[in-house]
JSON list of C-alpha atoms in Angstrom, two decimals:
[
{"chain": "Q", "resi": 1, "resn": "PHE", "atom": "CA", "xyz": [0.00, 0.00, 0.00]},
{"chain": "Q", "resi": 2, "resn": "THR", "atom": "CA", "xyz": [2.76, 2.41, 0.91]},
{"chain": "Q", "resi": 3, "resn": "PHE", "atom": "CA", "xyz": [4.75, 1.85, -2.27]},
{"chain": "Q", "resi": 4, "resn": "VAL", "atom": "CA", "xyz": [1.66, 2.25, -4.44]},
{"chain": "Q", "resi": 5, "resn": "SER", "atom": "CA", "xyz": [0.35, 5.34, -2.69]},
{"chain": "Q", "resi": 6, "resn": "CYS", "atom": "CA", "xyz": [3.69, 7.12, -2.38]},
{"chain": "Q", "resi": 7, "resn": "PHE", "atom": "CA", "xyz": [5.49, 6.27, -5.59]},
{"chain": "Q", "resi": 8, "resn": "SER", "atom": "CA", "xyz": [2.89, 5.56, -8.26]},
{"chain": "Q", "resi": 9, "resn": "VAL", "atom": "CA", "xyz": [3.46, 9.09, -9.56]},
{"chain": "Q", "resi": 10, "resn": "VAL", "atom": "CA", "xyz": [7.09, 8.32, -10.33]},
{"chain": "Q", "resi": 11, "resn": "LEU", "atom": "CA", "xyz": [6.51, 4.88, -11.87]},
{"chain": "Q", "resi": 12, "resn": "PRO", "atom": "CA", "xyz": [2.90, 4.45, -13.02]},
{"chain": "Q", "resi": 13, "resn": "VAL", "atom": "CA", "xyz": [3.34, 0.69, -13.43]},
{"chain": "Q", "resi": 14, "resn": "THR", "atom": "CA", "xyz": [3.99, 0.34, -9.66]},
{"chain": "Q", "resi": 15, "resn": "PRO", "atom": "CA", "xyz": [0.41, -0.77, -8.84]},
{"chain": "Q", "resi": 16, "resn": "LEU", "atom": "CA", "xyz": [0.64, -3.58, -11.40]},
{"chain": "Q", "resi": 17, "resn": "ILE", "atom": "CA", "xyz": [4.00, -4.74, -10.04]},
{"chain": "Q", "resi": 18, "resn": "CYS", "atom": "CA", "xyz": [2.66, -4.71, -6.48]},
{"chain": "Q", "resi": 19, "resn": "LEU", "atom": "CA", "xyz": [-0.50, -6.58, -7.54]},
{"chain": "Q", "resi": 20, "resn": "VAL", "atom": "CA", "xyz": [1.54, -9.36, -9.13]},
{"chain": "Q", "resi": 21, "resn": "ASN", "atom": "CA", "xyz": [3.81, -9.47, -6.08]},
{"chain": "Q", "resi": 22, "resn": "TYR", "atom": "CA", "xyz": [0.87, -9.75, -3.66]},
{"chain": "Q", "resi": 23, "resn": "LEU", "atom": "CA", "xyz": [-0.92, -12.38, -5.76]},
{"chain": "Q", "resi": 24, "resn": "ILE", "atom": "CA", "xyz": [2.19, -14.56, -5.83]},
{"chain": "Q", "resi": 25, "resn": "SER", "atom": "CA", "xyz": [2.78, -13.97, -2.12]},
{"chain": "Q", "resi": 26, "resn": "MET", "atom": "CA", "xyz": [-0.84, -14.84, -1.31]},
{"chain": "Q", "resi": 27, "resn": "ARG", "atom": "CA", "xyz": [-0.63, -18.10, -3.26]},
{"chain": "Q", "resi": 28, "resn": "LEU", "atom": "CA", "xyz": [2.64, -19.05, -1.58]},
{"chain": "Q", "resi": 29, "resn": "ASP", "atom": "CA", "xyz": [1.19, -18.31, 1.86]},
{"chain": "Q", "resi": 30, "resn": "ALA", "atom": "CA", "xyz": [-1.90, -20.39, 1.04]},
{"chain": "Q", "resi": 31, "resn": "TYR", "atom": "CA", "xyz": [0.31, -23.27, -0.05]},
{"chain": "Q", "resi": 32, "resn": "LYS", "atom": "CA", "xyz": [2.34, -23.04, 3.16]},
{"chain": "Q", "resi": 33, "resn": "LEU", "atom": "CA", "xyz": [-0.80, -23.01, 5.30]},
{"chain": "Q", "resi": 34, "resn": "CYS", "atom": "CA", "xyz": [-2.44, -25.92, 3.49]},
{"chain": "Q", "resi": 35, "resn": "LYS", "atom": "CA", "xyz": [0.56, -28.18, 3.00]},
{"chain": "Q", "resi": 36, "resn": "GLY", "atom": "CA", "xyz": [3.22, -27.18, 5.47]},
{"chain": "Q", "resi": 37, "resn": "ARG", "atom": "CA", "xyz": [1.55, -26.01, 8.65]},
{"chain": "Q", "resi": 38, "resn": "ARG", "atom": "CA", "xyz": [-1.66, -26.24, 10.63]},
{"chain": "Q", "resi": 39, "resn": "ARG", "atom": "CA", "xyz": [-4.30, -23.63, 10.16]},
{"chain": "Q", "resi": 40, "resn": "PRO", "atom": "CA", "xyz": [-3.79, -20.78, 12.64]},
{"chain": "Q", "resi": 41, "resn": "LEU", "atom": "CA", "xyz": [-6.42, -20.29, 15.31]},
{"chain": "Q", "resi": 42, "resn": "ALA", "atom": "CA", "xyz": [-8.72, -17.36, 14.63]},
{"chain": "Q", "resi": 43, "resn": "GLU", "atom": "CA", "xyz": [-9.04, -14.64, 17.23]},
{"chain": "Q", "resi": 44, "resn": "LYS", "atom": "CA", "xyz": [-11.95, -12.22, 17.34]},
{"chain": "Q", "resi": 45, "resn": "THR", "atom": "CA", "xyz": [-10.97, -8.56, 17.42]},
{"chain": "Q", "resi": 46, "resn": "GLY", "atom": "CA", "xyz": [-12.86, -5.31, 17.45]},
{"chain": "Q", "resi": 47, "resn": "GLY", "atom": "CA", "xyz": [-11.12, -3.92, 14.38]},
{"chain": "Q", "resi": 48, "resn": "ILE", "atom": "CA", "xyz": [-7.72, -3.59, 12.82]},
{"chain": "Q", "resi": 49, "resn": "GLY", "atom": "CA", "xyz": [-6.37, -1.78, 15.86]},
{"chain": "Q", "resi": 50, "resn": "VAL", "atom": "CA", "xyz": [-3.22, 0.27, 15.52]},
{"chain": "Q", "resi": 51, "resn": "TRP", "atom": "CA", "xyz": [-3.01, -0.52, 11.81]},
{"chain": "Q", "resi": 52, "resn": "GLU", "atom": "CA", "xyz": [-5.87, 1.90, 11.15]},
{"chain": "Q", "resi": 53, "resn": "HIS", "atom": "CA", "xyz": [-3.81, 4.77, 12.55]},
{"chain": "Q", "resi": 54, "resn": "LEU", "atom": "CA", "xyz": [-0.80, 3.60, 10.57]},
{"chain": "Q", "resi": 55, "resn": "LEU", "atom": "CA", "xyz": [-2.84, 3.58, 7.35]},
{"chain": "Q", "resi": 56, "resn": "HIS", "atom": "CA", "xyz": [-3.97, 7.16, 8.03]},
{"chain": "Q", "resi": 57, "resn": "ILE", "atom": "CA", "xyz": [-0.36, 8.20, 8.57]},
{"chain": "Q", "resi": 58, "resn": "VAL", "atom": "CA", "xyz": [0.71, 6.50, 5.34]},
{"chain": "Q", "resi": 59, "resn": "ALA", "atom": "CA", "xyz": [-2.13, 8.24, 3.48]},
{"chain": "Q", "resi": 60, "resn": "VAL", "atom": "CA", "xyz": [-0.96, 11.65, 4.72]},
{"chain": "Q", "resi": 61, "resn": "ILE", "atom": "CA", "xyz": [2.65, 10.84, 3.84]},
{"chain": "Q", "resi": 62, "resn": "SER", "atom": "CA", "xyz": [1.56, 9.70, 0.37]},
{"chain": "Q", "resi": 63, "resn": "VAL", "atom": "CA", "xyz": [-0.35, 12.96, -0.20]},
{"chain": "Q", "resi": 64, "resn": "LEU", "atom": "CA", "xyz": [2.75, 14.92, 0.80]},
{"chain": "Q", "resi": 65, "resn": "THR", "atom": "CA", "xyz": [5.09, 12.78, -1.32]},
{"chain": "Q", "resi": 66, "resn": "ASN", "atom": "CA", "xyz": [2.89, 12.85, -4.41]},
{"chain": "Q", "resi": 67, "resn": "CYS", "atom": "CA", "xyz": [2.29, 16.61, -4.23]},
{"chain": "Q", "resi": 68, "resn": "TRP", "atom": "CA", "xyz": [5.98, 17.36, -3.86]},
{"chain": "Q", "resi": 69, "resn": "LEU", "atom": "CA", "xyz": [7.03, 14.89, -6.55]},
{"chain": "Q", "resi": 70, "resn": "ILE", "atom": "CA", "xyz": [4.51, 16.27, -9.02]},
{"chain": "Q", "resi": 71, "resn": "GLY", "atom": "CA", "xyz": [5.27, 19.86, -8.01]},
{"chain": "Q", "resi": 72, "resn": "PHE", "atom": "CA", "xyz": [9.00, 19.65, -8.63]},
{"chain": "Q", "resi": 73, "resn": "THR", "atom": "CA", "xyz": [9.21, 17.10, -11.46]},
{"chain": "Q", "resi": 74, "resn": "SER", "atom": "CA", "xyz": [6.15, 17.76, -13.62]},
{"chain": "Q", "resi": 75, "resn": "SER", "atom": "CA", "xyz": [6.68, 19.83, -16.77]},
{"chain": "Q", "resi": 76, "resn": "GLN", "atom": "CA", "xyz": [3.59, 21.96, -16.02]},
{"chain": "Q", "resi": 77, "resn": "PHE", "atom": "CA", "xyz": [4.90, 22.89, -12.59]},
{"chain": "Q", "resi": 78, "resn": "ILE", "atom": "CA", "xyz": [8.38, 23.53, -13.93]},
{"chain": "Q", "resi": 79, "resn": "TRP", "atom": "CA", "xyz": [6.83, 25.93, -16.45]},
{"chain": "Q", "resi": 80, "resn": "ILE", "atom": "CA", "xyz": [4.88, 27.62, -13.62]},
{"chain": "Q", "resi": 81, "resn": "GLY", "atom": "CA", "xyz": [8.14, 27.86, -11.65]},
{"chain": "Q", "resi": 82, "resn": "GLU", "atom": "CA", "xyz": [9.83, 29.60, -14.56]},
{"chain": "Q", "resi": 83, "resn": "GLN", "atom": "CA", "xyz": [6.94, 32.07, -14.86]},
{"chain": "Q", "resi": 84, "resn": "VAL", "atom": "CA", "xyz": [6.43, 32.98, -11.18]},
{"chain": "Q", "resi": 85, "resn": "GLY", "atom": "CA", "xyz": [9.73, 31.97, -9.54]},
{"chain": "Q", "resi": 86, "resn": "GLN", "atom": "CA", "xyz": [10.82, 29.17, -7.25]},
{"chain": "Q", "resi": 87, "resn": "VAL", "atom": "CA", "xyz": [9.46, 30.74, -4.05]},
{"chain": "Q", "resi": 88, "resn": "SER", "atom": "CA", "xyz": [6.02, 31.16, -5.60]},
{"chain": "Q", "resi": 89, "resn": "LEU", "atom": "CA", "xyz": [6.16, 27.58, -6.91]},
{"chain": "Q", "resi": 90, "resn": "PHE", "atom": "CA", "xyz": [6.96, 26.43, -3.39]},
{"chain": "Q", "resi": 91, "resn": "ALA", "atom": "CA", "xyz": [3.93, 28.35, -2.08]},
{"chain": "Q", "resi": 92, "resn": "ILE", "atom": "CA", "xyz": [1.70, 26.87, -4.80]},
{"chain": "Q", "resi": 93, "resn": "VAL", "atom": "CA", "xyz": [2.81, 23.32, -3.97]},
{"chain": "Q", "resi": 94, "resn": "VAL", "atom": "CA", "xyz": [2.24, 23.92, -0.23]},
{"chain": "Q", "resi": 95, "resn": "CYS", "atom": "CA", "xyz": [-1.27, 25.30, -0.91]},
{"chain": "Q", "resi": 96, "resn": "TRP", "atom": "CA", "xyz": [-2.06, 22.41, -3.25]},
{"chain": "Q", "resi": 97, "resn": "GLU", "atom": "CA", "xyz": [-0.83, 19.89, -0.68]},
{"chain": "Q", "resi": 98, "resn": "HIS", "atom": "CA", "xyz": [-2.96, 21.47, 2.05]},
{"chain": "Q", "resi": 99, "resn": "PHE", "atom": "CA", "xyz": [-5.98, 21.44, -0.26]},
{"chain": "Q", "resi": 100, "resn": "MET", "atom": "CA", "xyz": [-5.46, 17.71, -0.94]},
{"chain": "Q", "resi": 101, "resn": "LEU", "atom": "CA", "xyz": [-5.15, 17.03, 2.80]},
{"chain": "Q", "resi": 102, "resn": "LEU", "atom": "CA", "xyz": [-8.42, 18.94, 3.33]},
{"chain": "Q", "resi": 103, "resn": "ILE", "atom": "CA", "xyz": [-10.11, 16.75, 0.73]},
{"chain": "Q", "resi": 104, "resn": "LYS", "atom": "CA", "xyz": [-8.73, 13.64, 2.47]},
{"chain": "Q", "resi": 105, "resn": "TYR", "atom": "CA", "xyz": [-10.04, 14.86, 5.83]},
{"chain": "Q", "resi": 106, "resn": "ILE", "atom": "CA", "xyz": [-13.50, 15.67, 4.41]},
{"chain": "Q", "resi": 107, "resn": "LEU", "atom": "CA", "xyz": [-13.76, 12.24, 2.79]},
{"chain": "Q", "resi": 108, "resn": "GLN", "atom": "CA", "xyz": [-12.52, 10.53, 5.94]},
{"chain": "Q", "resi": 109, "resn": "THR", "atom": "CA", "xyz": [-15.15, 12.22, 8.11]},
{"chain": "Q", "resi": 110, "resn": "ALA", "atom": "CA", "xyz": [-17.98, 11.95, 5.56]},
{"chain": "Q", "resi": 111, "resn": "ILE", "atom": "CA", "xyz": [-17.63, 8.24, 4.85]},
{"chain": "Q", "resi": 112, "resn": "SER", "atom": "CA", "xyz": [-18.71, 6.00, 7.71]},
{"chain": "Q", "resi": 113, "resn": "PRO", "atom": "CA", "xyz": [-16.35, 3.17, 8.65]},
{"chain": "Q", "resi": 114, "resn": "LEU", "atom": "CA", "xyz": [-19.33, 0.80, 8.87]},
{"chain": "Q", "resi": 115, "resn": "PRO", "atom": "CA", "xyz": [-21.91, 0.20, 6.14]},
{"chain": "Q", "resi": 116, "resn": "LYS", "atom": "CA", "xyz": [-25.52, 1.09, 6.94]},
{"chain": "Q", "resi": 117, "resn": "THR", "atom": "CA", "xyz": [-26.57, -2.57, 7.00]},
{"chain": "Q", "resi": 118, "resn": "VAL", "atom": "CA", "xyz": [-23.92, -3.35, 9.63]},
{"chain": "Q", "resi": 119, "resn": "ARG", "atom": "CA", "xyz": [-24.94, -0.34, 11.75]},
{"chain": "Q", "resi": 120, "resn": "ASP", "atom": "CA", "xyz": [-28.59, -1.40, 11.53]},
{"chain": "Q", "resi": 121, "resn": "ALA", "atom": "CA", "xyz": [-27.72, -4.98, 12.50]},
{"chain": "Q", "resi": 122, "resn": "MET", "atom": "CA", "xyz": [-25.69, -3.73, 15.48]},
{"chain": "Q", "resi": 123, "resn": "LYS", "atom": "CA", "xyz": [-28.60, -1.52, 16.61]},
{"chain": "Q", "resi": 124, "resn": "LYS", "atom": "CA", "xyz": [-31.01, -4.43, 16.29]},
{"chain": "Q", "resi": 125, "resn": "GLU", "atom": "CA", "xyz": [-28.70, -6.74, 18.25]},
{"chain": "Q", "resi": 126, "resn": "ARG", "atom": "CA", "xyz": [-28.27, -4.10, 20.96]},
{"chain": "Q", "resi": 127, "resn": "PHE", "atom": "CA", "xyz": [-32.07, -3.65, 21.14]},
{"chain": "Q", "resi": 128, "resn": "VAL", "atom": "CA", "xyz": [-32.66, -7.41, 21.45]},
{"chain": "Q", "resi": 129, "resn": "LEU", "atom": "CA", "xyz": [-30.03, -7.71, 24.17]},
{"chain": "Q", "resi": 130, "resn": "ASP", "atom": "CA", "xyz": [-31.52, -4.75, 26.06]},
{"chain": "Q", "resi": 131, "resn": "GLU", "atom": "CA", "xyz": [-34.99, -6.32, 25.83]},
{"chain": "Q", "resi": 132, "resn": "GLN", "atom": "CA", "xyz": [-33.66, -9.64, 27.13]},
{"chain": "Q", "resi": 133, "resn": "ARG", "atom": "CA", "xyz": [-31.87, -7.91, 30.00]},
{"chain": "Q", "resi": 134, "resn": "ASN", "atom": "CA", "xyz": [-34.94, -5.87, 30.91]},
{"chain": "Q", "resi": 135, "resn": "LYS", "atom": "CA", "xyz": [-37.15, -8.96, 30.76]},
{"chain": "Q", "resi": 136, "resn": "SER", "atom": "CA", "xyz": [-34.69, -10.84, 32.96]},
{"chain": "Q", "resi": 137, "resn": "MET", "atom": "CA", "xyz": [-34.56, -7.95, 35.45]},
{"chain": "Q", "resi": 138, "resn": "ARG", "atom": "CA", "xyz": [-38.38, -7.79, 35.60]},
{"chain": "Q", "resi": 139, "resn": "LYS", "atom": "CA", "xyz": [-38.56, -11.53, 36.31]},
{"chain": "Q", "resi": 140, "resn": "ARG", "atom": "CA", "xyz": [-35.92, -11.22, 39.00]},
{"chain": "Q", "resi": 141, "resn": "GLY", "atom": "CA", "xyz": [-37.76, -8.30, 40.54]},
{"chain": "Q", "resi": 142, "resn": "ARG", "atom": "CA", "xyz": [-40.98, -10.30, 40.74]},
{"chain": "Q", "resi": 143, "resn": "ARG", "atom": "CA", "xyz": [-39.21, -13.34, 42.12]},
{"chain": "Q", "resi": 144, "resn": "SER", "atom": "CA", "xyz": [-37.45, -11.35, 44.78]},
{"chain": "Q", "resi": 145, "resn": "GLN", "atom": "CA", "xyz": [-40.73, -9.68, 45.76]},
{"chain": "Q", "resi": 146, "resn": "TYR", "atom": "CA", "xyz": [-42.43, -13.09, 45.93]},
{"chain": "Q", "resi": 147, "resn": "HIS", "atom": "CA", "xyz": [-39.45, -14.50, 47.78]},
{"chain": "Q", "resi": 148, "resn": "ARG", "atom": "CA", "xyz": [-39.67, -11.71, 50.37]},
{"chain": "Q", "resi": 149, "resn": "GLN", "atom": "CA", "xyz": [-43.39, -12.27, 50.87]},
{"chain": "Q", "resi": 150, "resn": "SER", "atom": "CA", "xyz": [-43.04, -16.02, 51.35]},
{"chain": "Q", "resi": 151, "resn": "GLN", "atom": "CA", "xyz": [-40.26, -15.59, 53.92]},
{"chain": "Q", "resi": 152, "resn": "HIS", "atom": "CA", "xyz": [-42.29, -13.27, 56.10]},
{"chain": "Q", "resi": 153, "resn": "GLY", "atom": "CA", "xyz": [-45.54, -15.21, 55.98]},
{"chain": "Q", "resi": 154, "resn": "GLY", "atom": "CA", "xyz": [-47.35, -13.30, 53.29]},
{"chain": "Q", "resi": 155, "resn": "PRO", "atom": "CA", "xyz": [-47.62, -9.69, 52.31]},
{"chain": "Q", "resi": 156, "resn": "LYS", "atom": "CA", "xyz": [-47.00, -7.09, 54.96]},
{"chain": "Q", "resi": 157, "resn": "VAL", "atom": "CA", "xyz": [-49.95, -4.96, 55.84]},
{"chain": "Q", "resi": 158, "resn": "LEU", "atom": "CA", "xyz": [-49.22, -1.61, 57.40]},
{"chain": "Q", "resi": 159, "resn": "GLN", "atom": "CA", "xyz": [-51.43, -0.92, 60.39]},
{"chain": "Q", "resi": 160, "resn": "ASP", "atom": "CA", "xyz": [-52.59, 2.49, 61.34]},
{"chain": "Q", "resi": 161, "resn": "PRO", "atom": "CA", "xyz": [-51.15, 3.32, 64.80]},
{"chain": "Q", "resi": 162, "resn": "THR", "atom": "CA", "xyz": [-54.29, 5.26, 65.73]},
{"chain": "Q", "resi": 163, "resn": "VAL", "atom": "CA", "xyz": [-56.49, 2.17, 65.54]}
]
């Protein structure tokens, strides 16, 4: 992911090379798991953990790298640099890079990490669990009230002290 996102501007065939590399690697790993070793035990996790933060960092670094590579190696930007000067070109590249980071941030906040169907299923599961818990608590409340009454010989009747 890092090679593709950071250096595909320099060598546009990089994604194809990485795809072939990962397909071969995946097949070799599958062969090793099926023929050479036992299947690893699966562990349930709540997400990808620290890797999510690492992917965000790599995305920011790739935006910076691509903007700077295009800004100082592209013929259009070199022409702009000749017209307005190197300092102005530097300012244009910095503004462009910040604009691209703003677009990344807007997309990151606008797109939910969970699809709507998954969110709805989680809400439904939470609702069912809450209903089961409430039903269980109501049953326990009735049992404990009944249990208290049977221990003390029936329901307690408050007597008026004036009688």
